[in-house]
PDB file of C-alpha atoms in Angstrom:
ATOM      1  CA  UNK U1495      11.697 -21.773 -15.288  1.00 35.00           C
ATOM      2  CA  UNK U1496      13.837 -24.851 -15.864  1.00 35.00           C
ATOM      3  CA  UNK U1497      12.430 -26.375 -19.328  1.00 38.00           C
ATOM      4  CA  UNK U1498      14.784 -26.924 -21.719  1.00 36.00           C
ATOM      5  CA  UNK U1499      13.559 -25.164 -24.840  1.00 38.00           C
ATOM      6  CA  UNK U1500      15.224 -27.195 -27.391  1.00 40.00           C
ATOM      7  CA  UNK U1501      13.399 -30.349 -26.482  1.00 43.00           C
ATOM      8  CA  UNK U1502      10.123 -31.870 -27.738  1.00 48.00           C
ATOM      9  CA  UNK U1503      10.131 -34.204 -24.854  1.00 54.00           C
ATOM     10  CA  UNK U1504       6.431 -34.320 -23.439  1.00 50.00           C
ATOM     11  CA  UNK U1505       7.984 -34.034 -20.018  1.00 52.00           C
ATOM     12  CA  UNK U1506       9.334 -30.983 -20.491  1.00 61.00           C
ATOM     13  CA  UNK U1507       6.038 -29.128 -21.521  1.00 61.00           C
ATOM     14  CA  UNK U1508       4.075 -30.790 -18.935  1.00 66.00           C
ATOM     15  CA  UNK U1509       6.577 -30.592 -15.962  1.00 83.00           C
ATOM     16  CA  UNK U1510       4.915 -31.191 -12.685  1.00 87.00           C
ATOM     17  CA  UNK U1511       6.603 -28.293 -11.004  1.00 90.00           C
ATOM     18  CA  UNK U1512       5.481 -25.990 -13.709  1.00 93.00           C
ATOM     19  CA  UNK U1513       1.769 -26.996 -13.433  1.00 94.00           C
ATOM     20  CA  UNK U1514       2.111 -26.584  -9.749  1.00 94.00           C
ATOM     21  CA  UNK U1515       3.798 -22.930 -10.002  1.00 94.00           C
ATOM     22  CA  UNK U1516       1.025 -21.716 -12.530  1.00 96.00           C
ATOM     23  CA  UNK U1517      -1.701 -22.967 -10.699  1.00 96.00           C
ATOM     24  CA  UNK U1518      -0.593 -21.822  -7.107  1.00 95.00           C
ATOM     25  CA  UNK U1519       1.595 -18.742  -7.571  1.00 94.00           C
ATOM     26  CA  UNK U1520       1.546 -17.320 -10.938  1.00 96.00           C
ATOM     27  CA  UNK U1521      -1.590 -15.351 -10.429  1.00 95.00           C
ATOM     28  CA  UNK U1522      -5.320 -15.631 -10.375  1.00 97.00           C
ATOM     29  CA  UNK U1523      -6.547 -13.921 -13.651  1.00 98.00           C
ATOM     30  CA  UNK U1524      -6.946 -16.627 -16.343  1.00 98.00           C
ATOM     31  CA  UNK U1525      -7.968 -15.349 -19.858  1.00 98.00           C
ATOM     32  CA  UNK U1526      -9.588 -18.641 -21.413  1.00 98.00           C
ATOM     33  CA  UNK U1527      -9.125 -18.275 -25.331  1.00 98.00           C
ATOM     34  CA  UNK U1528     -12.037 -20.076 -26.987  1.00 97.00           C
ATOM     35  CA  UNK U1529     -14.499 -19.698 -24.143  1.00 97.00           C
ATOM     36  CA  UNK U1530     -17.938 -19.073 -25.306  1.00 96.00           C
ATOM     37  CA  UNK U1531     -21.527 -19.692 -23.662  1.00 96.00           C
ATOM     38  CA  UNK U1532     -21.809 -23.062 -25.330  1.00 96.00           C
ATOM     39  CA  UNK U1533     -22.059 -25.483 -22.290  1.00 96.00           C
ATOM     40  CA  UNK U1534     -21.086 -28.415 -24.560  1.00 96.00           C
ATOM     41  CA  UNK U1535     -17.635 -27.143 -25.226  1.00 95.00           C
ATOM     42  CA  UNK U1536     -14.660 -28.037 -22.936  1.00 96.00           C
ATOM     43  CA  UNK U1537     -13.976 -24.729 -22.146  1.00 97.00           C
ATOM     44  CA  UNK U1538     -17.160 -23.786 -20.604  1.00 98.00           C
ATOM     45  CA  UNK U1539     -16.723 -26.636 -18.079  1.00 97.00           C
ATOM     46  CA  UNK U1540     -12.984 -25.924 -17.317  1.00 97.00           C
ATOM     47  CA  UNK U1541     -13.802 -22.337 -16.809  1.00 98.00           C
ATOM     48  CA  UNK U1542     -16.255 -23.303 -14.256  1.00 98.00           C
ATOM     49  CA  UNK U1543     -13.631 -25.533 -12.093  1.00 97.00           C
ATOM     50  CA  UNK U1544     -10.952 -22.589 -12.331  1.00 97.00           C
ATOM     51  CA  UNK U1545     -13.609 -20.411 -10.876  1.00 97.00           C
ATOM     52  CA  UNK U1546     -14.584 -22.710  -8.121  1.00 96.00           C
ATOM     53  CA  UNK U1547     -10.743 -22.964  -7.257  1.00 96.00           C
ATOM     54  CA  UNK U1548     -10.572 -19.066  -6.868  1.00 96.00           C
ATOM     55  CA  UNK U1549      -9.438 -18.080 -10.367  1.00 98.00           C
ATOM     56  CA  UNK U1550     -10.968 -15.035 -12.217  1.00 98.00           C
ATOM     57  CA  UNK U1551     -11.750 -16.290 -15.627  1.00 98.00           C
ATOM     58  CA  UNK U1552     -11.678 -13.826 -18.528  1.00 98.00           C
ATOM     59  CA  UNK U1553     -13.609 -15.153 -21.593  1.00 98.00           C
ATOM     60  CA  UNK U1554     -11.627 -14.501 -24.879  1.00 98.00           C
ATOM     61  CA  UNK U1555     -13.751 -15.425 -28.039  1.00 97.00           C
ATOM     62  CA  UNK U1556     -14.718 -13.409 -30.950  1.00 96.00           C
ATOM     63  CA  UNK U1557     -18.322 -13.139 -29.929  1.00 95.00           C
ATOM     64  CA  UNK U1558     -16.989 -11.369 -26.566  1.00 95.00           C
ATOM     65  CA  UNK U1559     -19.765 -13.234 -24.882  1.00 95.00           C
ATOM     66  CA  UNK U1560     -20.402 -12.806 -20.862  1.00 97.00           C
ATOM     67  CA  UNK U1561     -19.608 -16.197 -19.477  1.00 98.00           C
ATOM     68  CA  UNK U1562     -19.854 -17.375 -15.865  1.00 97.00           C
ATOM     69  CA  UNK U1563     -20.561 -13.833 -14.958  1.00 97.00           C
ATOM     70  CA  UNK U1564     -17.493 -12.485 -16.411  1.00 98.00           C
ATOM     71  CA  UNK U1565     -17.302 -10.062 -19.372  1.00 97.00           C
ATOM     72  CA  UNK U1566     -15.940 -11.501 -22.529  1.00 98.00           C
ATOM     73  CA  UNK U1567     -13.305  -9.981 -25.119  1.00 98.00           C
ATOM     74  CA  UNK U1568     -12.914 -10.372 -28.660  1.00 98.00           C
ATOM     75  CA  UNK U1569      -8.984 -10.746 -28.125  1.00 98.00           C
ATOM     76  CA  UNK U1570      -6.285 -10.789 -25.582  1.00 98.00           C
ATOM     77  CA  UNK U1571      -5.227  -7.451 -26.719  1.00 98.00           C
ATOM     78  CA  UNK U1572      -9.057  -5.949 -25.764  1.00 98.00           C
ATOM     79  CA  UNK U1573      -8.558  -7.104 -22.110  1.00 98.00           C
ATOM     80  CA  UNK U1574      -8.005  -3.586 -20.110  1.00 98.00           C
ATOM     81  CA  UNK U1575      -6.160  -5.147 -17.265  1.00 98.00           C
ATOM     82  CA  UNK U1576      -3.433  -7.536 -16.823  1.00 98.00           C
ATOM     83  CA  UNK U1577      -3.686 -11.259 -17.463  1.00 98.00           C
ATOM     84  CA  UNK U1578      -1.781 -13.775 -15.282  1.00 98.00           C
ATOM     85  CA  UNK U1579      -2.229 -16.963 -17.461  1.00 98.00           C
ATOM     86  CA  UNK U1580      -3.597 -17.454 -21.032  1.00 98.00           C
ATOM     87  CA  UNK U1581      -5.478 -20.813 -21.461  1.00 98.00           C
ATOM     88  CA  UNK U1582      -5.752 -21.716 -24.714  1.00 98.00           C
ATOM     89  CA  UNK U1583      -8.704 -23.820 -26.318  1.00 97.00           C
ATOM     90  CA  UNK U1584      -7.980 -23.638 -29.991  1.00 95.00           C
ATOM     91  CA  UNK U1585      -6.476 -26.116 -32.191  1.00 93.00           C
ATOM     92  CA  UNK U1586      -2.710 -26.689 -32.445  1.00 94.00           C
ATOM     93  CA  UNK U1587      -2.694 -24.797 -35.776  1.00 95.00           C
ATOM     94  CA  UNK U1588      -3.848 -21.438 -34.358  1.00 96.00           C
ATOM     95  CA  UNK U1589      -2.449 -21.956 -30.746  1.00 97.00           C
ATOM     96  CA  UNK U1590       1.164 -20.604 -31.640  1.00 97.00           C
ATOM     97  CA  UNK U1591      -0.391 -17.263 -32.658  1.00 98.00           C
ATOM     98  CA  UNK U1592      -2.337 -17.113 -29.228  1.00 98.00           C
ATOM     99  CA  UNK U1593       0.913 -17.503 -27.300  1.00 98.00           C
ATOM    100  CA  UNK U1594       2.537 -15.018 -29.228  1.00 98.00           C
ATOM    101  CA  UNK U1595      -0.306 -12.620 -27.990  1.00 98.00           C
ATOM    102  CA  UNK U1596       0.079 -13.740 -24.497  1.00 98.00           C
ATOM    103  CA  UNK U1597       3.633 -12.770 -24.632  1.00 98.00           C
ATOM    104  CA  UNK U1598       2.719  -9.415 -26.312  1.00 98.00           C
ATOM    105  CA  UNK U1599       0.221  -8.522 -23.387  1.00 98.00           C
ATOM    106  CA  UNK U1600       2.628  -9.401 -20.833  1.00 98.00           C
ATOM    107  CA  UNK U1601       1.035 -12.890 -19.391  1.00 98.00           C
ATOM    108  CA  UNK U1602       3.220 -14.693 -17.106  1.00 98.00           C
ATOM    109  CA  UNK U1603       2.307 -17.990 -18.206  1.00 98.00           C
ATOM    110  CA  UNK U1604       0.503 -19.941 -21.242  1.00 98.00           C
ATOM    111  CA  UNK U1605      -1.345 -22.988 -20.832  1.00 98.00           C
ATOM    112  CA  UNK U1606      -2.346 -25.118 -24.062  1.00 97.00           C
ATOM    113  CA  UNK U1607      -5.029 -27.571 -23.314  1.00 96.00           C
ATOM    114  CA  UNK U1608      -5.073 -31.466 -23.842  1.00 95.00           C
ATOM    115  CA  UNK U1609      -4.060 -32.478 -27.300  1.00 94.00           C
ATOM    116  CA  UNK U1610      -2.905 -28.767 -28.170  1.00 95.00           C
ATOM    117  CA  UNK U1611       1.014 -28.876 -28.900  1.00 94.00           C
ATOM    118  CA  UNK U1612       3.126 -26.587 -30.840  1.00 96.00           C
ATOM    119  CA  UNK U1613       6.584 -27.198 -29.999  1.00 95.00           C
ATOM    120  CA  UNK U1614       8.048 -23.885 -31.887  1.00 96.00           C
ATOM    121  CA  UNK U1615       5.364 -21.896 -29.897  1.00 97.00           C
ATOM    122  CA  UNK U1616       6.407 -23.583 -26.547  1.00 96.00           C
ATOM    123  CA  UNK U1617      10.209 -22.490 -27.566  1.00 95.00           C
ATOM    124  CA  UNK U1618       9.309 -18.918 -28.400  1.00 97.00           C
ATOM    125  CA  UNK U1619       7.251 -18.415 -25.170  1.00 97.00           C
ATOM    126  CA  UNK U1620       9.784 -20.133 -22.869  1.00 95.00           C
ATOM    127  CA  UNK U1621      12.690 -17.806 -24.487  1.00 96.00           C
ATOM    128  CA  UNK U1622      10.395 -14.793 -23.831  1.00 97.00           C
ATOM    129  CA  UNK U1623      10.446 -15.902 -20.060  1.00 96.00           C
ATOM    130  CA  UNK U1624       7.057 -17.140 -19.496  1.00 97.00           C
ATOM    131  CA  UNK U1625       6.059 -20.623 -18.153  1.00 96.00           C
ATOM    132  CA  UNK U1626       4.123 -22.747 -20.424  1.00 96.00           C
ATOM    133  CA  UNK U1627       2.474 -26.086 -20.404  1.00 96.00           C
ATOM    134  CA  UNK U1628       0.980 -28.126 -23.344  1.00 95.00           C
ATOM    135  CA  UNK U1629      -1.352 -31.025 -23.467  1.00 94.00           C
ATOM    136  CA  UNK U1630      -2.618 -30.918 -19.934  1.00 94.00           C
ATOM    137  CA  UNK U1631      -5.854 -29.460 -18.451  1.00 96.00           C
ATOM    138  CA  UNK U1632      -5.903 -27.288 -15.429  1.00 96.00           C
ATOM    139  CA  UNK U1633      -9.320 -28.526 -14.345  1.00 96.00           C
ATOM    140  CA  UNK U1634      -7.755 -32.138 -14.061  1.00 95.00           C
ATOM    141  CA  UNK U1635      -4.363 -30.976 -12.277  1.00 95.00           C
ATOM    142  CA  UNK U1636      -5.855 -28.155  -9.814  1.00 94.00           C
ATOM    143  CA  UNK U1637      -7.756 -30.828  -7.705  1.00 90.00           C
ATOM    144  CA  UNK U1638      -4.779 -33.007  -7.431  1.00 90.00           C
ATOM    145  CA  UNK U1639      -2.839 -30.316  -5.579  1.00 86.00           C
ATOM    146  CA  UNK U1640      -4.781 -30.969  -2.309  1.00 70.00           C
TER     147      UNK U1640
END
């Protein structure tokens, strides 16, 4: 947890060592916020990749749909078991509130997808002791780990 929480430098919020740590040792239960059964949405494909790499995905969407064989929940607070990583597929204006919820539920890390950036949320999340990545995609990063 070496990121400087006072910087808006993109390299700080997408540090390679943090990406590797989240993908390899933070835990395998990933709540995917914004995941629905809509196959045309990026969240659907990314969740499938995470599953192929051994992650348990937990769909979080107001419709609480079952996706990729996993029960969905309307909110992070509705999930009745621990979540390791919260993967966020909502726009930047809404993402900060999701990061705050991730802290509240005791997640270990937060991952904001490509083009999802909220520097204040990054600072709050890091100050709460969680790892955080912004503006990167785990489906791109995980195959690079080898």
